[in-house]
Coordinates of C-alpha atoms and ligand atoms in Angstrom, one line a residue:
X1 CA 0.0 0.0 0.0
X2 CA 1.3 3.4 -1.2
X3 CA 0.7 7.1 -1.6
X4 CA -2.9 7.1 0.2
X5 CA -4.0 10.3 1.8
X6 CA -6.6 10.3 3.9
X7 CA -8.3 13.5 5.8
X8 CA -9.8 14.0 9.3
X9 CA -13.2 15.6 9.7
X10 CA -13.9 17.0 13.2
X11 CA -11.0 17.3 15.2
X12 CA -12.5 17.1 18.8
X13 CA -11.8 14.1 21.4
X14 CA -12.3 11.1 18.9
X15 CA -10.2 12.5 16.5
X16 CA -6.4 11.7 17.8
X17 CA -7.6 8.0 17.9
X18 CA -8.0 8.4 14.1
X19 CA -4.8 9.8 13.4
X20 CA -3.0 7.0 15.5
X21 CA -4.7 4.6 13.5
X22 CA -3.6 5.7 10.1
X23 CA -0.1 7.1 10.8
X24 CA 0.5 3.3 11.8
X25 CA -0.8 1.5 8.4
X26 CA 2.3 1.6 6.0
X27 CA 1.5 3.6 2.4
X28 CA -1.3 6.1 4.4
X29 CA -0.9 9.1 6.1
X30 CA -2.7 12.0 7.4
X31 CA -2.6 14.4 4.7
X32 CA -5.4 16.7 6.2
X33 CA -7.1 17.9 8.9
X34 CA -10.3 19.6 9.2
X35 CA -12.4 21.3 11.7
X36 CA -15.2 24.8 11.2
X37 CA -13.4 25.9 14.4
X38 CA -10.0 27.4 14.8
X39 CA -8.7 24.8 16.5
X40 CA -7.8 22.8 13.3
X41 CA -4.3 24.8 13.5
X42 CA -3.2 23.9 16.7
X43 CA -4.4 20.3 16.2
X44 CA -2.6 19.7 13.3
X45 CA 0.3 21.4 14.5
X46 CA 0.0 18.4 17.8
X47 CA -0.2 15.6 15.5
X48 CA 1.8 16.5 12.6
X49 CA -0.6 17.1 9.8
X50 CA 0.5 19.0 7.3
X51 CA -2.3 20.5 5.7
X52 CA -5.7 22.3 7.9
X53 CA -8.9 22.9 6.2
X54 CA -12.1 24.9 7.4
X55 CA -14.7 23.4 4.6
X56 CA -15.2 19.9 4.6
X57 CA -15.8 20.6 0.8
X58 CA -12.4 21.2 0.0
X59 CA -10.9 18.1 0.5
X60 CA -13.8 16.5 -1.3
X61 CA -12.8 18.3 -3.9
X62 CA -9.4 17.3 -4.0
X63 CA -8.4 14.1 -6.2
X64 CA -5.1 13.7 -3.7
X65 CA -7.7 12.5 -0.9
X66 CA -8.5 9.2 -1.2
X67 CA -10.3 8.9 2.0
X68 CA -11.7 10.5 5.0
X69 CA -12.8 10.1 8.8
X70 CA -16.2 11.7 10.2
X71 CA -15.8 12.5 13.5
X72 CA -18.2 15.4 13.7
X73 CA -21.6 15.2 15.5
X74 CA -24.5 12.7 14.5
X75 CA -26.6 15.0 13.4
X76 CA -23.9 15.8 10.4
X77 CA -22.9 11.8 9.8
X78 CA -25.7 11.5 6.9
X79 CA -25.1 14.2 5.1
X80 CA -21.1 14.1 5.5
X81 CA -21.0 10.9 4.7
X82 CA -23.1 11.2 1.6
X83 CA -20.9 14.4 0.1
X84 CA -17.6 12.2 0.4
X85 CA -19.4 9.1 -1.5
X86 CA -20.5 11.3 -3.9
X87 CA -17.0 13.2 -4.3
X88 CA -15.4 9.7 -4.9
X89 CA -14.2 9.3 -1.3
X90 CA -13.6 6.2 0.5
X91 CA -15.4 7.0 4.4
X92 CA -14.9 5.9 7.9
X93 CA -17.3 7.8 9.8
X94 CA -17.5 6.9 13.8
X95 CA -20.3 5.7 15.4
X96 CA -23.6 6.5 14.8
X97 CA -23.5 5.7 10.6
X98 CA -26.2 8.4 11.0
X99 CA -30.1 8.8 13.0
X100 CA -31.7 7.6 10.4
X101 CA -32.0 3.4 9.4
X102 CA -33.5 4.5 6.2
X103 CA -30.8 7.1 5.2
X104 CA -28.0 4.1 6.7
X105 CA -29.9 1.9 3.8
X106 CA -29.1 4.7 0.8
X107 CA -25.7 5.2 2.1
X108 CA -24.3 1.9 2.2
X109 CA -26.2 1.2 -1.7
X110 CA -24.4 4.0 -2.7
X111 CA -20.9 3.4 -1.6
X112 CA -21.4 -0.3 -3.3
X113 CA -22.7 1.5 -6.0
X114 CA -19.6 3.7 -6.6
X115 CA -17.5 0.6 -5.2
X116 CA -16.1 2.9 -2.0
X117 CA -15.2 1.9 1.0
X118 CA -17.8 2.9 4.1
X119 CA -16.9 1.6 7.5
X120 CA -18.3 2.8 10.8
X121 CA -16.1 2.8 13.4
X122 CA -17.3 0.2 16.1
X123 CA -14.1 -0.6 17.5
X124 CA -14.9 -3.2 19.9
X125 CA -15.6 -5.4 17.3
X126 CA -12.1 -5.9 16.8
X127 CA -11.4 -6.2 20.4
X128 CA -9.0 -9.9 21.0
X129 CA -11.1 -10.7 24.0
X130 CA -14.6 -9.8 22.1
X131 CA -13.4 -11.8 18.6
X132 CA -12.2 -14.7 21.1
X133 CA -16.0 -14.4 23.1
X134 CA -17.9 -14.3 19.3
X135 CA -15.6 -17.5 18.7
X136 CA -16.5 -19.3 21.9
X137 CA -20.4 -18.5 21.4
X138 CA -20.2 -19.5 17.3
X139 CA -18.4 -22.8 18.5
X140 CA -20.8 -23.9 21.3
X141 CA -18.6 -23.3 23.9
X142 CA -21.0 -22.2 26.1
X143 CA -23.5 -24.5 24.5
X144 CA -27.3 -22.9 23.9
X145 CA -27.0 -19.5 25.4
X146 CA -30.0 -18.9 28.0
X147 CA -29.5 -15.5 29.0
X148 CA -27.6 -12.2 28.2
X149 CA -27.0 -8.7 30.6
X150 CA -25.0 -6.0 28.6
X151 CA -24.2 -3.1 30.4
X152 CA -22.6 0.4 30.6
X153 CA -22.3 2.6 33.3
X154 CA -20.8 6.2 32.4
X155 CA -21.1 9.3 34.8
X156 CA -20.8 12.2 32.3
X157 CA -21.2 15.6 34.5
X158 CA -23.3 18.2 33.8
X159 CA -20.3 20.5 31.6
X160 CA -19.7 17.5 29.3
X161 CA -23.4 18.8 28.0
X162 CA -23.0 22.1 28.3
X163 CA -19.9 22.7 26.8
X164 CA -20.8 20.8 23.8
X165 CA -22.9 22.4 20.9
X166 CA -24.5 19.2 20.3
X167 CA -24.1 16.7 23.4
X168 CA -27.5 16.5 25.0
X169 CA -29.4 17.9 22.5
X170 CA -32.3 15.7 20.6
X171 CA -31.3 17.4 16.8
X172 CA -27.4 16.9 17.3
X173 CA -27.0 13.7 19.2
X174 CA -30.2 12.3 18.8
X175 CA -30.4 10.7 22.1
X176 CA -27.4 10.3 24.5
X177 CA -26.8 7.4 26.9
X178 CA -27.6 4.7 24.2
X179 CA -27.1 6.1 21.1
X180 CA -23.5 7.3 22.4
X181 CA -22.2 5.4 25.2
X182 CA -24.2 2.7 25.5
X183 CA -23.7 2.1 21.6
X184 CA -20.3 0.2 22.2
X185 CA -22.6 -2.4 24.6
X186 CA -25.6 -3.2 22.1
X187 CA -23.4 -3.4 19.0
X188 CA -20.7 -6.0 20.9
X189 CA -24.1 -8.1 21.4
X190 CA -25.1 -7.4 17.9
X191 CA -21.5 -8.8 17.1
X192 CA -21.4 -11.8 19.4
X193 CA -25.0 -13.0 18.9
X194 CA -26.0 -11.5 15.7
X195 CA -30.1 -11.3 15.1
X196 CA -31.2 -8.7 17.6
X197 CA -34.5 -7.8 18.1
X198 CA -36.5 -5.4 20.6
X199 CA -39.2 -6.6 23.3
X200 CA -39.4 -3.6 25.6
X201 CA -37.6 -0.2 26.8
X202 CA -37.8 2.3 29.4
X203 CA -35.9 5.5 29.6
X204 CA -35.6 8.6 31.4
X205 CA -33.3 11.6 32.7
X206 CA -32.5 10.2 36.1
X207 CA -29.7 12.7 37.2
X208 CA -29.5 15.0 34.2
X209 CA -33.3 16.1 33.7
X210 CA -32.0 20.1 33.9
X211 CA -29.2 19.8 31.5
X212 CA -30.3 17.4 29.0
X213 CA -33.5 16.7 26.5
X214 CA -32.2 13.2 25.5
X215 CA -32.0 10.4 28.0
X216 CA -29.6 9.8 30.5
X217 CA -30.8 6.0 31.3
X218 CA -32.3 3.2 29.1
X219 CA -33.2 0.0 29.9
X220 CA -34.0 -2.4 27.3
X221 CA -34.8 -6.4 27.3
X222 CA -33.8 -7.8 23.7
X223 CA -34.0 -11.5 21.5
X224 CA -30.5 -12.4 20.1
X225 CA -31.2 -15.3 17.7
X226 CA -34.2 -16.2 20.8
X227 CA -31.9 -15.6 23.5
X228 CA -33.5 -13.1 25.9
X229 CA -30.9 -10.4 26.5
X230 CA -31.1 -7.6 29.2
X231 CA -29.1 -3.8 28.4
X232 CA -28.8 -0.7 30.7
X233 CA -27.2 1.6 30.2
X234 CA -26.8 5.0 31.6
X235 CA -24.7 8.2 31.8
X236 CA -26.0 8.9 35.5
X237 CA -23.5 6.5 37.2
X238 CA -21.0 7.6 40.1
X239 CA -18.4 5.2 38.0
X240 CA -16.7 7.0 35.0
X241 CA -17.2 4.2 32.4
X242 CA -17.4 0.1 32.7
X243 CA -19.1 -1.8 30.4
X244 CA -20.0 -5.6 31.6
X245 CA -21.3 -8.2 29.6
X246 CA -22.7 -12.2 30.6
X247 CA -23.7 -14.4 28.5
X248 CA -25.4 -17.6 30.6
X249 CA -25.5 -21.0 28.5
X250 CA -26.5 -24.7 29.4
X251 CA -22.6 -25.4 28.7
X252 CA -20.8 -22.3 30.2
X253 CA -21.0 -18.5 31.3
X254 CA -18.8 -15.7 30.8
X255 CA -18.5 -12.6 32.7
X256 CA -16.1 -9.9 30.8
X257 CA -15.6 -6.3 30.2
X258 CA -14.9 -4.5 27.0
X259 CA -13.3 -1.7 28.5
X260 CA -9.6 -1.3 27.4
X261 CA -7.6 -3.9 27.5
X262 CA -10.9 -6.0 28.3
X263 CA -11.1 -8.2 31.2
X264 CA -12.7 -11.8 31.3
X265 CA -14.0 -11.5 35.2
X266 CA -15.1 -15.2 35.7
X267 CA -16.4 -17.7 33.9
X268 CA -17.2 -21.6 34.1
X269 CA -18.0 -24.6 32.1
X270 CA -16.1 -27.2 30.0
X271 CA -12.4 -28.2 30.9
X272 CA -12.1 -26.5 27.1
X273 CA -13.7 -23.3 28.1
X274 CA -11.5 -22.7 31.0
X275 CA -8.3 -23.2 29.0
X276 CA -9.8 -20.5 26.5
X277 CA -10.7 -18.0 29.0
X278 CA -8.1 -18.7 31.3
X279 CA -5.5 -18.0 28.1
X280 CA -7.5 -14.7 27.5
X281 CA -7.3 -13.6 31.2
X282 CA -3.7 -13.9 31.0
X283 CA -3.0 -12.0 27.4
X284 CA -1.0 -8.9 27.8
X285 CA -2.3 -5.9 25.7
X286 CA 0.0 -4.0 27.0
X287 CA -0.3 -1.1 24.5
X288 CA -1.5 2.6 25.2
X289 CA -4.3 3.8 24.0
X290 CA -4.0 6.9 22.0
X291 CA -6.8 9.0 23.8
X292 CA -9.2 8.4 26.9
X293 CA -8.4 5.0 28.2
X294 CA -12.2 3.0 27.9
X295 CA -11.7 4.3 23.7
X296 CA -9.1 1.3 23.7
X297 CA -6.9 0.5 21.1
X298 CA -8.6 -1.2 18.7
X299 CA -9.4 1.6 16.3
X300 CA -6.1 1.0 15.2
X301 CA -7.3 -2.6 14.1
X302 CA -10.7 -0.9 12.4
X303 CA -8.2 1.5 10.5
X304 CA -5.9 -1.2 9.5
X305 CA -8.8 -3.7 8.3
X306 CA -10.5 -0.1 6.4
X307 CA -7.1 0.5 4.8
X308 CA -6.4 -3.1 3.8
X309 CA -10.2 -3.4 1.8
X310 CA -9.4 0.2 0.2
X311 CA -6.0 -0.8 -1.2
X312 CA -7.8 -4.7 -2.4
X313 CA -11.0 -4.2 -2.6
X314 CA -11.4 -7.1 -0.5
X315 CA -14.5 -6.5 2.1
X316 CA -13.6 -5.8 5.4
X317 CA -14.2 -8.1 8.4
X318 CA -17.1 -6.2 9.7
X319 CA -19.0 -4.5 7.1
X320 CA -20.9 -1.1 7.0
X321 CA -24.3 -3.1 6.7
X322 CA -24.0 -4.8 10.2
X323 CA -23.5 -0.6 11.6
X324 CA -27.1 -0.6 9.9
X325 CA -28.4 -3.2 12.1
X326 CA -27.2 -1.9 15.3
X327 CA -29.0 1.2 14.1
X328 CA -32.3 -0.2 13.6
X329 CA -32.3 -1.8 17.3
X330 CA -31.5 1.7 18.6
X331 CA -34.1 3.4 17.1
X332 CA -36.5 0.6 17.9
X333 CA -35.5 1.2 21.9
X334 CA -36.1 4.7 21.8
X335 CA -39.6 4.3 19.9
X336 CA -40.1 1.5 22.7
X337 CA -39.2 4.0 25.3
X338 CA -41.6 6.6 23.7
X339 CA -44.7 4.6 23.6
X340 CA -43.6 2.8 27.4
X341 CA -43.6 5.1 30.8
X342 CA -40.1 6.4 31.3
X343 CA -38.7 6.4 35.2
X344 CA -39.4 9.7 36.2
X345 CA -36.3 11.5 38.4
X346 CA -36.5 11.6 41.8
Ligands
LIG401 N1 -15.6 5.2 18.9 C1 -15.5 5.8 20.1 O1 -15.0 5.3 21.1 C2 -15.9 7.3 20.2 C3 -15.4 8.1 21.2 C4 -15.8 9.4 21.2 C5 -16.6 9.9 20.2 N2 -17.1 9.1 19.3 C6 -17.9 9.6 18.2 O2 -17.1 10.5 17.4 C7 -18.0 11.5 16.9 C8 -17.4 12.9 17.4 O3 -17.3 12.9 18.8 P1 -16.3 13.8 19.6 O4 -16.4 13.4 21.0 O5 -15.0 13.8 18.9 O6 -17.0 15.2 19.3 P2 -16.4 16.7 19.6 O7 -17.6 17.6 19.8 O8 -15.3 16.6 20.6 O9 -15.7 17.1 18.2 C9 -16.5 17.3 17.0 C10 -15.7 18.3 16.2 O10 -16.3 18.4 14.9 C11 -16.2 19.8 14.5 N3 -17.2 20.0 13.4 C12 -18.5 20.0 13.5 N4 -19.1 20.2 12.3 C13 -18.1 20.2 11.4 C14 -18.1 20.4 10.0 N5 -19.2 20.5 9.3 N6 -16.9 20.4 9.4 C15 -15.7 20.3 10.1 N7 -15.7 20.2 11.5 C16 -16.9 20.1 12.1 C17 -16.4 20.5 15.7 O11 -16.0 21.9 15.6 C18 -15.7 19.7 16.8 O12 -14.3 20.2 16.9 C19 -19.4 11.2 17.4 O13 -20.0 10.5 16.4 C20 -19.1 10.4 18.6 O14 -20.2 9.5 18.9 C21 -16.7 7.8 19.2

């Protein structure tokens, strides 16, 4: 892989994750960044990025670019994304693909249709100890699964939202403790167990009902392939950020974390299982992550798969499509929650 240049879009606390990733893939670098705020130049000056741009539109424009990141607000994904297809780009936009499942549809026809690259970052997916746990459940490790709890607890005070022009807000997040946080949760089940759907949700503001419109804390119970599955999630909690997941079969049980550098807690079963887990317990991942800790490391595995499928045109090992999915089941829990009673604060 050679001469690739790809550009950063939104250059706020995602971003330097980003530029790890693709000043590590050999034949890319970081030809651009660009933020509408001023702080562009000071953030490229920090990373080393020789161009700054204030117009998105720019480096669409430019045939040197062969790809860019969206790391701007979800409110912006769609129609971001969609200009950079349509320019000839190859995209890797973060987490939501965008608010709206039918919009997600027309943007992954029309990257096949221009045969482009679109990845949504969903890093966990590439996680060791989450590919090893979507192994163990594919093999029958843990035989027929009988239960599932998923959850993340995040304490984001009340200046994270108010020092945001978007965080908190129903038209440029679109919903907060699930559609943000909690994303990282539902899509690893998504991932693992594959064939999601919704029975029920409840949400509320718990602790944030003066400083935010979206919801602090949802609760939803959820089929994976018939397996009942419980989520919570919220952004109320005294705990900065730890996300859990069980998964309860007839064979074995695993209790793990995703969080960085993801923690298998305790498990039980076959002689077989206990090797596994006991060999993932024990594997260093000693490397530093690039920005907040619970972000991990594994965008740099995302960025590595996204720059291998641009360079072959091979796909990549999780596709746009199953981003799509997870989409679906979020906007199917907040329409749940909606037609439910949400917890009213105390
Ligand atoms: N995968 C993860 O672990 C992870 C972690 C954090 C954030 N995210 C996601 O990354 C995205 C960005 O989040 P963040 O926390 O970095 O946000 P942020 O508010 O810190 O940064 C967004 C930046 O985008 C800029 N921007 C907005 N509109 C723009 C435009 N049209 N052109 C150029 N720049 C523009 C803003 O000025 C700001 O600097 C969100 O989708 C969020 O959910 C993912």
């Amino acid at each position: 892989m050679t001469g690739f240049q790809h550009a950063i879009i939104g250059c706020g606390r995602v971003a330097p994750n980003h530029v790890d990733g693709f000043a590590r893939v050999p034949g890319w670098s970081v030809a651009a960044a660009c933020d509408r705020e001023a702080h562009v130049t000071a953030f490229a000056a920090e990373h080393g990025i020789p161009r700054t741009a204030r117009d998105p539109q720019e480096l669409f424009a430019d045939p040197g670019v062969t790809s860019v990141s969206i790391a701007v607000d979800h409110a912006q994904h769609g129609p971001l994304v969609e200009r950079a297809l349509r320019a000839g780009k190859h995209v890797l936009v973060e987490k939501p693909i965008c608010l709206d499942p039918a919009e997600a549809r027309r943007l992954t026809a029309l990257a096949a249709q221009h045969g482009l690259v679109l990845a949504v970052v969903a890093q966990h997916r590439y996680d060791p100890l989450v590919l090893a746990v979507r192994r163990w459940v594919a093999d029958g490790e843990l035989g027929r699964l009988v239960f599932g709890a998923v959850q993340l607890k995040a304490r984001r005070p009340a200046d994270y939202y108010t020092g945001s022009y978007w965080r908190g807000t129903v038209a440029g997040e679109g919903g907060s403790a699930l559609v943000n946080q909690g994303y990282h949760a539902l899509d690893a089940i998504h991932w693992i167990c594959g064939d999601v759907t919704v029975a029920g949700a409840l949400a509320g503001r718990r602790v944030l009902g003066d400083v935010i419109e979206t919801e602090d804390t949802l609760s939803g119970l959820l089929s994976a392939g018939g397996t009942p599955v419980t989520l919570n999630v919220t952004v109320g909690s005294s705990e900065e950020w730890r996300s859990r997941i069980e998964l309860v079969g007839d064979l074995g049980w695993i209790v793990f974390d995703l969080d960085h550098p993801g923690r298998v807690h305790d498990w039980g079963g076959s002689a077989r299982l206990d090797s596994l887990a006991g060999a993932e317990r024990d594997r260093s991942l000693a490397e530093e992550p690039p920005g907040p800790a619970y972000y991990g490391t594994s965008h740099r595995r995302l960025i590595a798969d996204f720059c291998r499928s641009v360079a072959t045109g091979e796909p990549m090992l999780s596709a746009a499509g199953d981003a799509v999915a997870t989409l679906d089941t979020i906007v199917e829990l907040y329409e749940r929650a909606q037609a439910g009673s949400a917890p009213a604060p105390d």
